Tab-separated table of C-alpha atoms and ligand atoms in Angstrom:
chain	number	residue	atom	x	y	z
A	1	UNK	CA	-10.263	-6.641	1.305
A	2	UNK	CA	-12.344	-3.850	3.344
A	3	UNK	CA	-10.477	-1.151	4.803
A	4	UNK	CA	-11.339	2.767	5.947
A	5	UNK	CA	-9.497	3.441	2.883
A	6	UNK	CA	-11.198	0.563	0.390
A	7	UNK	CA	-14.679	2.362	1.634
A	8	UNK	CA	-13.655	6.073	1.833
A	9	UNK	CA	-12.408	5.716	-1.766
A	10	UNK	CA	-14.575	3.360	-2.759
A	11	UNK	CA	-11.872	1.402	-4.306
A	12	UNK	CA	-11.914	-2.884	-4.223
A	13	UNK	CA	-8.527	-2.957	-3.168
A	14	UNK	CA	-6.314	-0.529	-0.854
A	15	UNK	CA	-3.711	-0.080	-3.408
A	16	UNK	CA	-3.104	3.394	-4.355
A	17	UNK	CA	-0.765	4.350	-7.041
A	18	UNK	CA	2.145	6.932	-6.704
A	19	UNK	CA	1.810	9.950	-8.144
A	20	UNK	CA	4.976	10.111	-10.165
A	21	UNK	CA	5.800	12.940	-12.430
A	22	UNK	CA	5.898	12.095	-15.906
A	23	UNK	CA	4.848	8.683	-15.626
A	24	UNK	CA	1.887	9.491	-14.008
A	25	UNK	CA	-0.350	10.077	-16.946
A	26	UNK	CA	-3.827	8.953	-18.168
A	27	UNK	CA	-2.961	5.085	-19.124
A	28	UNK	CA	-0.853	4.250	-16.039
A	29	UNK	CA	-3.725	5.923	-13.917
A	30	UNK	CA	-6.654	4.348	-15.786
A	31	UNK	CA	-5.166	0.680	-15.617
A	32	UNK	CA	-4.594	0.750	-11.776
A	33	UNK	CA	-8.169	2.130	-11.418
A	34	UNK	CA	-9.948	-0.436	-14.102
A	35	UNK	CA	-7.850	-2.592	-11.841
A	36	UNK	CA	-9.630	-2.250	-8.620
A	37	UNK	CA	-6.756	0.662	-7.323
A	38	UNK	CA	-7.102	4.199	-7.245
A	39	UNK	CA	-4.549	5.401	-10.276
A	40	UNK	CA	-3.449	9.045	-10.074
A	41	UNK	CA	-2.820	11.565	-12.712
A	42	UNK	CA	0.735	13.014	-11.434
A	43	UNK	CA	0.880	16.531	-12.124
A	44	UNK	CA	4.272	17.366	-11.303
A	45	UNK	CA	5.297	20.240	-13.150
A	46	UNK	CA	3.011	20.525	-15.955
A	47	UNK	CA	0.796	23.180	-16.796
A	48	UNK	CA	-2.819	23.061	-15.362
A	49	UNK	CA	-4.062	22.486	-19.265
A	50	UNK	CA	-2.610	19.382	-19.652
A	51	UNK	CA	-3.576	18.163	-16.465
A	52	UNK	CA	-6.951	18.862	-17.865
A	53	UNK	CA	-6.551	17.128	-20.806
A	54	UNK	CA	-5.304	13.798	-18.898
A	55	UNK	CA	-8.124	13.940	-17.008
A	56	UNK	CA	-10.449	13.711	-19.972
A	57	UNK	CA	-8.401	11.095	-21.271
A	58	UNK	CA	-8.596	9.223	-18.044
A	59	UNK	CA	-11.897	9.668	-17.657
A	60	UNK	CA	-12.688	7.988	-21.495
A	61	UNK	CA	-11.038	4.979	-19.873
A	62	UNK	CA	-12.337	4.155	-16.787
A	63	UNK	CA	-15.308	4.017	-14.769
A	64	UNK	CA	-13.730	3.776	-11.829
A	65	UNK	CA	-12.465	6.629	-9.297
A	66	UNK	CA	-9.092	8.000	-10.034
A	67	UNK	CA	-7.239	10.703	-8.783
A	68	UNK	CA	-4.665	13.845	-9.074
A	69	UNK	CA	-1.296	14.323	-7.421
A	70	UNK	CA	-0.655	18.039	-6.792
A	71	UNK	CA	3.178	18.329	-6.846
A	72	UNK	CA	3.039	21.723	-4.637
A	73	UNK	CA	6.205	22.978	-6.077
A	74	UNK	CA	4.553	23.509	-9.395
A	75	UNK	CA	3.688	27.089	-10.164
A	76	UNK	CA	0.109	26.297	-11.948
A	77	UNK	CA	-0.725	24.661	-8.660
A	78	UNK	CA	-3.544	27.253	-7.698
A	79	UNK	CA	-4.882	26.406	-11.457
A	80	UNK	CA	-4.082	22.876	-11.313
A	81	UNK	CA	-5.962	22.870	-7.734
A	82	UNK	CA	-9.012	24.610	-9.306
A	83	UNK	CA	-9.238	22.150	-12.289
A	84	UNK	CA	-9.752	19.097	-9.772
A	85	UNK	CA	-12.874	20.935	-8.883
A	86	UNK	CA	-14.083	21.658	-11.921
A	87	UNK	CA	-13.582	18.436	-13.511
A	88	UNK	CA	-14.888	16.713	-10.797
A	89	UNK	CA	-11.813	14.618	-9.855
A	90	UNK	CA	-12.719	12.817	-6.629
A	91	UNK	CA	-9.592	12.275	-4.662
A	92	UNK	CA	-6.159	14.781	-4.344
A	93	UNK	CA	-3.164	13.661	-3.248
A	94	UNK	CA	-0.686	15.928	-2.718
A	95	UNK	CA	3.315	16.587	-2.571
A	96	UNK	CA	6.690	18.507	-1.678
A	97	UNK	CA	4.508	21.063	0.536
A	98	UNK	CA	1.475	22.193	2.757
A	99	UNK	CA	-1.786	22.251	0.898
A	100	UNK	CA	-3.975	23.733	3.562
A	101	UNK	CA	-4.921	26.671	1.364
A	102	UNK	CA	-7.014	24.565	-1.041
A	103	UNK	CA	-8.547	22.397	1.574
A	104	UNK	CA	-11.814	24.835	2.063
A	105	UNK	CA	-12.414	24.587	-1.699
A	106	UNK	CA	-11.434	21.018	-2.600
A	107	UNK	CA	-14.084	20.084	0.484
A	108	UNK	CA	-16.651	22.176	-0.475
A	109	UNK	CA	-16.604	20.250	-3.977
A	110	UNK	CA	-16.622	17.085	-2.066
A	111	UNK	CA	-13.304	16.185	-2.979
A	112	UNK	CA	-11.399	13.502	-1.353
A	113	UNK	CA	-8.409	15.071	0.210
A	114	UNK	CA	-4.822	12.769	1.253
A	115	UNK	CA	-1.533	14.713	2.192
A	116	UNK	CA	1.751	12.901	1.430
A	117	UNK	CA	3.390	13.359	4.435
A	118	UNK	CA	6.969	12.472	5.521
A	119	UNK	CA	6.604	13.711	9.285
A	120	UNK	CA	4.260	12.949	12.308
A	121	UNK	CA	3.725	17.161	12.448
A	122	UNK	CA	2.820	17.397	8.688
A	123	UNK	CA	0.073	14.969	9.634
A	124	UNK	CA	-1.272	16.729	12.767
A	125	UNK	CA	-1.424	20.148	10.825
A	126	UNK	CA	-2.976	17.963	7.491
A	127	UNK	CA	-5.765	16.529	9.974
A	128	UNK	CA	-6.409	19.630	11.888
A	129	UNK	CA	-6.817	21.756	8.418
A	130	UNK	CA	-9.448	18.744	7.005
A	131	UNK	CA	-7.496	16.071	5.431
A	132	UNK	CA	-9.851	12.916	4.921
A	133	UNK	CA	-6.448	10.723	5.006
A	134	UNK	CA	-2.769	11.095	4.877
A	135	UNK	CA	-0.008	9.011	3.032
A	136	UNK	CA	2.831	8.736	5.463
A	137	UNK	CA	5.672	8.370	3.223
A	138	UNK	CA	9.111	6.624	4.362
A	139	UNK	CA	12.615	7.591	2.552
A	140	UNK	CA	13.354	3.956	1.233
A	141	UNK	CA	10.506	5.978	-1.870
A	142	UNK	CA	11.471	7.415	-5.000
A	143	UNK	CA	11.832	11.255	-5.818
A	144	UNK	CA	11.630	14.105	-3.105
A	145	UNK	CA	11.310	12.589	0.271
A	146	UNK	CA	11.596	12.868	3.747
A	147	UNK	CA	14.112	11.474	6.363
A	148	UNK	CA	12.365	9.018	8.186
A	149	UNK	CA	12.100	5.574	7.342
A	150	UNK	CA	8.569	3.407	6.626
A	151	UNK	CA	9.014	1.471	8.809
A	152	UNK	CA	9.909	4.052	11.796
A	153	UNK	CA	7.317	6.500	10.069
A	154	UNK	CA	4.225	4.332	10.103
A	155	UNK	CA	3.018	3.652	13.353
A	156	UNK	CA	3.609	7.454	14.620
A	157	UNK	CA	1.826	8.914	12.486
A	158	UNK	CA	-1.029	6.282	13.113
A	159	UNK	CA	-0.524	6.816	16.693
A	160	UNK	CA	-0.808	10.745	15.945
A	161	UNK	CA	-3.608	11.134	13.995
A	162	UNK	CA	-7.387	9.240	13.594
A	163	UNK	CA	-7.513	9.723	9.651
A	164	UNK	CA	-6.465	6.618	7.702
A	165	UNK	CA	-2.962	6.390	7.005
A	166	UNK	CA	-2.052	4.915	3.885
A	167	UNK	CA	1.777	3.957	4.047
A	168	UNK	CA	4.379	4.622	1.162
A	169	UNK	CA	8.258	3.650	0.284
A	170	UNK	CA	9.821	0.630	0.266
A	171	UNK	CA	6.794	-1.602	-0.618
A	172	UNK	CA	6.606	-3.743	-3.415
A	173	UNK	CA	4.888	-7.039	-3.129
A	174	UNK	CA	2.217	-8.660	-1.215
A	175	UNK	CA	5.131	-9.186	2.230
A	176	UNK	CA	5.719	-5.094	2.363
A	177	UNK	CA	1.306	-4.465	2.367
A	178	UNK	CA	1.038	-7.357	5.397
A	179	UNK	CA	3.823	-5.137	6.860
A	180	UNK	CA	1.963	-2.032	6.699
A	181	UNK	CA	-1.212	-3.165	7.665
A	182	UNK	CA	0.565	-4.833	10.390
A	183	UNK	CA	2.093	-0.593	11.287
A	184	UNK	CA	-1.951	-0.071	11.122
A	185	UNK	CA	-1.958	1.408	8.007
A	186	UNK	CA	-5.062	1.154	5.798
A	187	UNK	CA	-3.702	0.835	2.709
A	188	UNK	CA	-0.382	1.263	0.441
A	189	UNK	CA	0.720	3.813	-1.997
A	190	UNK	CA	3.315	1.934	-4.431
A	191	UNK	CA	4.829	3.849	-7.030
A	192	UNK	CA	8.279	1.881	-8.258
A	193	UNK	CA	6.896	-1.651	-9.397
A	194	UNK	CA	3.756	0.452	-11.255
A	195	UNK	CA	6.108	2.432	-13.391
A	196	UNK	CA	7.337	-1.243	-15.080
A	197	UNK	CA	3.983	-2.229	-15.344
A	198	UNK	CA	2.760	-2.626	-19.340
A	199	UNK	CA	0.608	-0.035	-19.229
A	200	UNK	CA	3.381	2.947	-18.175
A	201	UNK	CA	4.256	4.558	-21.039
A	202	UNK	CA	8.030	4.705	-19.787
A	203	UNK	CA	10.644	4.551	-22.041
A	204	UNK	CA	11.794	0.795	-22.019
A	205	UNK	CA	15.457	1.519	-21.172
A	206	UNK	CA	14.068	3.167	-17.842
A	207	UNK	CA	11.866	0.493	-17.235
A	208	UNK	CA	15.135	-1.709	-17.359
A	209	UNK	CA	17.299	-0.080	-15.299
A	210	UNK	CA	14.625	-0.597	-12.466
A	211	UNK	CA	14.266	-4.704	-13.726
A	212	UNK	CA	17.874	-4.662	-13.142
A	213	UNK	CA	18.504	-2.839	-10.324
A	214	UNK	CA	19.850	-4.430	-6.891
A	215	UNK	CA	19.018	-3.589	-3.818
A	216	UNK	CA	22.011	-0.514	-3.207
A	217	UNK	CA	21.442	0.854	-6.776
A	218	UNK	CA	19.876	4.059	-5.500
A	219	UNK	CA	21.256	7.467	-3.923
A	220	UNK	CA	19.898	10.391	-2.707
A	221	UNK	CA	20.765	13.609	-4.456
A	222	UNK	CA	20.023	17.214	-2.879
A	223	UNK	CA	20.656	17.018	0.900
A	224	UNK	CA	22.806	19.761	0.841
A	225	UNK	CA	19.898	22.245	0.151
A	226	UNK	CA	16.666	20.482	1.617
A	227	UNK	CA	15.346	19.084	-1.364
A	228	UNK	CA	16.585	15.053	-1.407
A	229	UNK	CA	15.975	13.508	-4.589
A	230	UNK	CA	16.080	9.071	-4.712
A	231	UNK	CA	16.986	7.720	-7.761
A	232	UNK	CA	19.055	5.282	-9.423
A	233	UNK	CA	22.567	5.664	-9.600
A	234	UNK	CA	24.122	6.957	-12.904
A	235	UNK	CA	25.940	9.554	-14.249
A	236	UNK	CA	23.799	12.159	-13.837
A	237	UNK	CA	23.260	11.771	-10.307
A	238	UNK	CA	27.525	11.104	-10.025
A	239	UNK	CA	28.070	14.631	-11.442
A	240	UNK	CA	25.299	16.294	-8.731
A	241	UNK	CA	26.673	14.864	-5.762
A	242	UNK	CA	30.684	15.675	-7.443
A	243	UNK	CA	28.854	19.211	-7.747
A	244	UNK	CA	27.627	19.184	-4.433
A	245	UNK	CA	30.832	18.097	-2.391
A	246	UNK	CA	32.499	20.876	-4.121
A	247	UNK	CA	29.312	23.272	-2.667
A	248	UNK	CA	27.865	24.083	-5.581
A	249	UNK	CA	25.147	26.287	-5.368
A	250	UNK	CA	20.792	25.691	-6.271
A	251	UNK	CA	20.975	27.619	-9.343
A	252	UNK	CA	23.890	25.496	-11.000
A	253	UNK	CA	22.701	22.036	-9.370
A	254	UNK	CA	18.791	23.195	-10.818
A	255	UNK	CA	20.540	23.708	-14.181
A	256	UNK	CA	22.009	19.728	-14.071
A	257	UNK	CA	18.697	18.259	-13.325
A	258	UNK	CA	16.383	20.386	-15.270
A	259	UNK	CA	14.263	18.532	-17.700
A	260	UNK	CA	15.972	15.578	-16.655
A	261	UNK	CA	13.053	13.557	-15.495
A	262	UNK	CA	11.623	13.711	-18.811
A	263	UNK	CA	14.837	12.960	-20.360
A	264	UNK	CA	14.524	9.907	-18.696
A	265	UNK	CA	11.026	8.971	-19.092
A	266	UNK	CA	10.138	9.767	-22.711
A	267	UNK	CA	13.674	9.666	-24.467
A	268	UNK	CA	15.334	6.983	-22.309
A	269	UNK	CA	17.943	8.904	-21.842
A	270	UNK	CA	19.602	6.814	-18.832
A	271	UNK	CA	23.188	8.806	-18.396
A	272	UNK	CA	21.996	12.131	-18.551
A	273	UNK	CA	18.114	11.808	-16.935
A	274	UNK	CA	16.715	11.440	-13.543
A	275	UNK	CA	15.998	7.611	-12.685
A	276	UNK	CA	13.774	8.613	-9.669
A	277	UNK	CA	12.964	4.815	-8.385
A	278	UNK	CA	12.664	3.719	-4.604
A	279	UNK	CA	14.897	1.152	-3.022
A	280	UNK	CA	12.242	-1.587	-3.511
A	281	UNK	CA	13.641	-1.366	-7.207
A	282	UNK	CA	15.757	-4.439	-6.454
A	283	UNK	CA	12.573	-6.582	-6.210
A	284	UNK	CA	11.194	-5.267	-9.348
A	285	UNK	CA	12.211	-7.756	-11.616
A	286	UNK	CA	10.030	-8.381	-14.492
A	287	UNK	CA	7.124	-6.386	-16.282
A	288	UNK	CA	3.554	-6.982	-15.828
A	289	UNK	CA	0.221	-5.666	-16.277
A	290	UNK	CA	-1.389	-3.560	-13.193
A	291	UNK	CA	-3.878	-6.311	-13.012
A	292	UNK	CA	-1.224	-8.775	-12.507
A	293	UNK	CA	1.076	-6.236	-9.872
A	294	UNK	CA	-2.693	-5.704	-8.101
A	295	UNK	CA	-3.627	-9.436	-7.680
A	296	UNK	CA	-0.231	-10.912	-7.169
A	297	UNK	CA	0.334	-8.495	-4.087
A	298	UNK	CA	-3.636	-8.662	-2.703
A	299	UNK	CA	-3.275	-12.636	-3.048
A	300	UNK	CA	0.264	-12.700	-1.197
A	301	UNK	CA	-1.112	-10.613	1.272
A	302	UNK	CA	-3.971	-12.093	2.177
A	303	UNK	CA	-2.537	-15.633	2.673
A	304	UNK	CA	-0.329	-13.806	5.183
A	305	UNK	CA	-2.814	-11.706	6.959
A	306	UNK	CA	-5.136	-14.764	7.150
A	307	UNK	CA	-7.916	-13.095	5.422
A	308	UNK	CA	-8.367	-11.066	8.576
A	309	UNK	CA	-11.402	-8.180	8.932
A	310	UNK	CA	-9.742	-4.770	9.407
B	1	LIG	O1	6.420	14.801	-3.494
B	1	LIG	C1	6.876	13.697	-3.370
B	1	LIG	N1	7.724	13.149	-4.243
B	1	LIG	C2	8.209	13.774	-5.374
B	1	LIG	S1	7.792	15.317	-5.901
B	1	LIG	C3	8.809	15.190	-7.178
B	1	LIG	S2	9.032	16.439	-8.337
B	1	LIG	C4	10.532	17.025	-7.876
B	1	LIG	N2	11.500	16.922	-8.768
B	1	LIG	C5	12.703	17.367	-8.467
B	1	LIG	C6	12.978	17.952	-7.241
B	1	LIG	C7	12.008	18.040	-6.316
B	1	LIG	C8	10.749	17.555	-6.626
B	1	LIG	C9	9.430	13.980	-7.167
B	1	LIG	N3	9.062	13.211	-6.154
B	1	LIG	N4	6.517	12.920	-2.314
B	1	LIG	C10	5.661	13.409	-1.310
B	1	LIG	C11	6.420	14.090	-0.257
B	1	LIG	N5	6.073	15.231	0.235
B	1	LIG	N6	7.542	13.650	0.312
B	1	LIG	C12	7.897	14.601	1.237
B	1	LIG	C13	6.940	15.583	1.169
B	1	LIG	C14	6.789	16.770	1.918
B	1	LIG	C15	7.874	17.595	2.206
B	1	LIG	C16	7.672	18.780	2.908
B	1	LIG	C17	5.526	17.143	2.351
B	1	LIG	C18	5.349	18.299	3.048
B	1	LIG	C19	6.413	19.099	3.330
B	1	LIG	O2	6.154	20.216	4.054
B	1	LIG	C20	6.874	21.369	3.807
B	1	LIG	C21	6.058	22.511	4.320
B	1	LIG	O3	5.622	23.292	3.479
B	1	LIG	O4	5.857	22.560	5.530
């Protein structure tokens, strides 16, 4: 399937992978690229060395184009932003915040450069400042997000802007990309059903939590001080929101949730850690290789959209 996304990236198929802290790394990223997808190399909080290093790794494993999520919140970001150039990453995508400032630099290097956004605004001032294409991003997605749903969020920001959109949350199989090319988006970002696939290196207890989950499974931490969180109910998240009815402030919240995505992710810890998952979770239900994910949802979606030229 050709798309302004498929040809800007020069990707076979308009699947792009979440860039999900943690689980984000090398293999994940390499398997949805060798699959015909643009994988991602999530840098979420790490230091800009070992986003360096995955990189290298990703780049002994693939051919194809990849990318790097820039979790803005990160304080290596300016060095994480100046290894893309140097390593000659071709796409950013970036997160939780405005990346104008690197724009001049990342295009100068001829970098590919998408914004996840969660507003129509965020993607007027992302087109104005360069961006080549923006992930508008729906709060039915995993981790830090936005207010607005996909399905609401979609076609304004298409309306808004004459970049590509590329639409994120909530979409999980080959019905939710026919929906969001049907919004007039040019692609999907799907994060959720990629962190089951084989090639995550997620801890297996993780991975079932999200096989087992049902639709109402997830909850939104952080509202009360602008930084909502999605993930899968448990204990940990129980305690935040008990902390946060009873005000709470940052500092002692931060201290409940730090290091608990990697708890999580590499121990399996599923009381204590961060489950971040979307609510397409609930159709989740088995593990598969990101071949398989990639061709079930291209084939499902093209016998709905008829094949059709976009
Ligand atoms: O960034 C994400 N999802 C994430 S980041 C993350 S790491 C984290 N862990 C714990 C707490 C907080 C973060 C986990 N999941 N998605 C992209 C996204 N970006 N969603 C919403 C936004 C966003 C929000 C505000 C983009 C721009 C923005 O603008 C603020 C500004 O600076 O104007």
């Amino acid at each position: 399937m050709k798309t302004r996304i498929t040809e800007l990236l020069n990707i076979e198929y308009p699947i792009i992978q979440g860039g999900m802290a943690w689980v984000a790394e090398h293999n994940l990223a390499a398997a949805v690229s060798n699959a015909g997808g643009l994988g991602l190399i999530g840098a979420g909080g790490a230091p800009a060395k070992f986003v360096r290093e995955q990189i290298k790794k990703a780049k002994d494993k693939t051919d194809n184009p990849f990318g790097v999520n820039i979790m803005l919140m990160n304080p290596e970001a300016d060095a994480i932003a100046q290894v893309i150039v140097e390593e000659g990453v071709k796409v950013v995508t970036t997160g939780a915040g405005n990346p104008a400032k690197y724009m001049e630099m990342w295009k100068e290097a001829g970098v590919k450069v998408i914004p996840v956004v969660a507003s129509v605004a965020m993607a007027k001032l992302m087109e104005r400042a360069g961006a080549d294409a923006v992930v508008a991003e729906g709060m039915e997605s995993g981790g830090h997000i936005g207010s607005t749903t996909t399905m609401a969020l979609v076609p304004q920001v298409v309306d808004a802007v004459s970049v590509p959109v590329i639409a994120a949350g909530g979409i999980g199989d080959g019905r939710g990309f026919a929906a969001a090319m049907m919004l007039g988006a040019q692609a999907v970002q799907i994060g959720t059903r990629f962190v089951v696939a084989n090639e995550s290196i997620v801890h297996s207890n993780y991975k079932q939590k999200i096989v087992k989950a049902k639709d109402i499974d997830s909850t939104v931490t952080g509202m009360s001080h602008g930084h909502p969180v999605r993930a899968i109910r448990n204990q940990m998240t129980k305690e935040y929101l008990r902390l946060e009815k009873e005000g709470a402030d940052f500092m002692e919240l931060e201290r409940l949730t730090l290091g608990a995505l990697r708890k999580a992710v590499i121990d399996g810890d599923v009381v204590n850690g961060t489950l971040m998952a979307g609510q397409i979770a609930g159709l989740v239900n088995k593990e598969q290789s990101c071949k398989e994910i990639i061709s079930e949802i291209m084939n499902q979606a093209e016998e709905l959209l008829g094949n059709q030229k976009r």
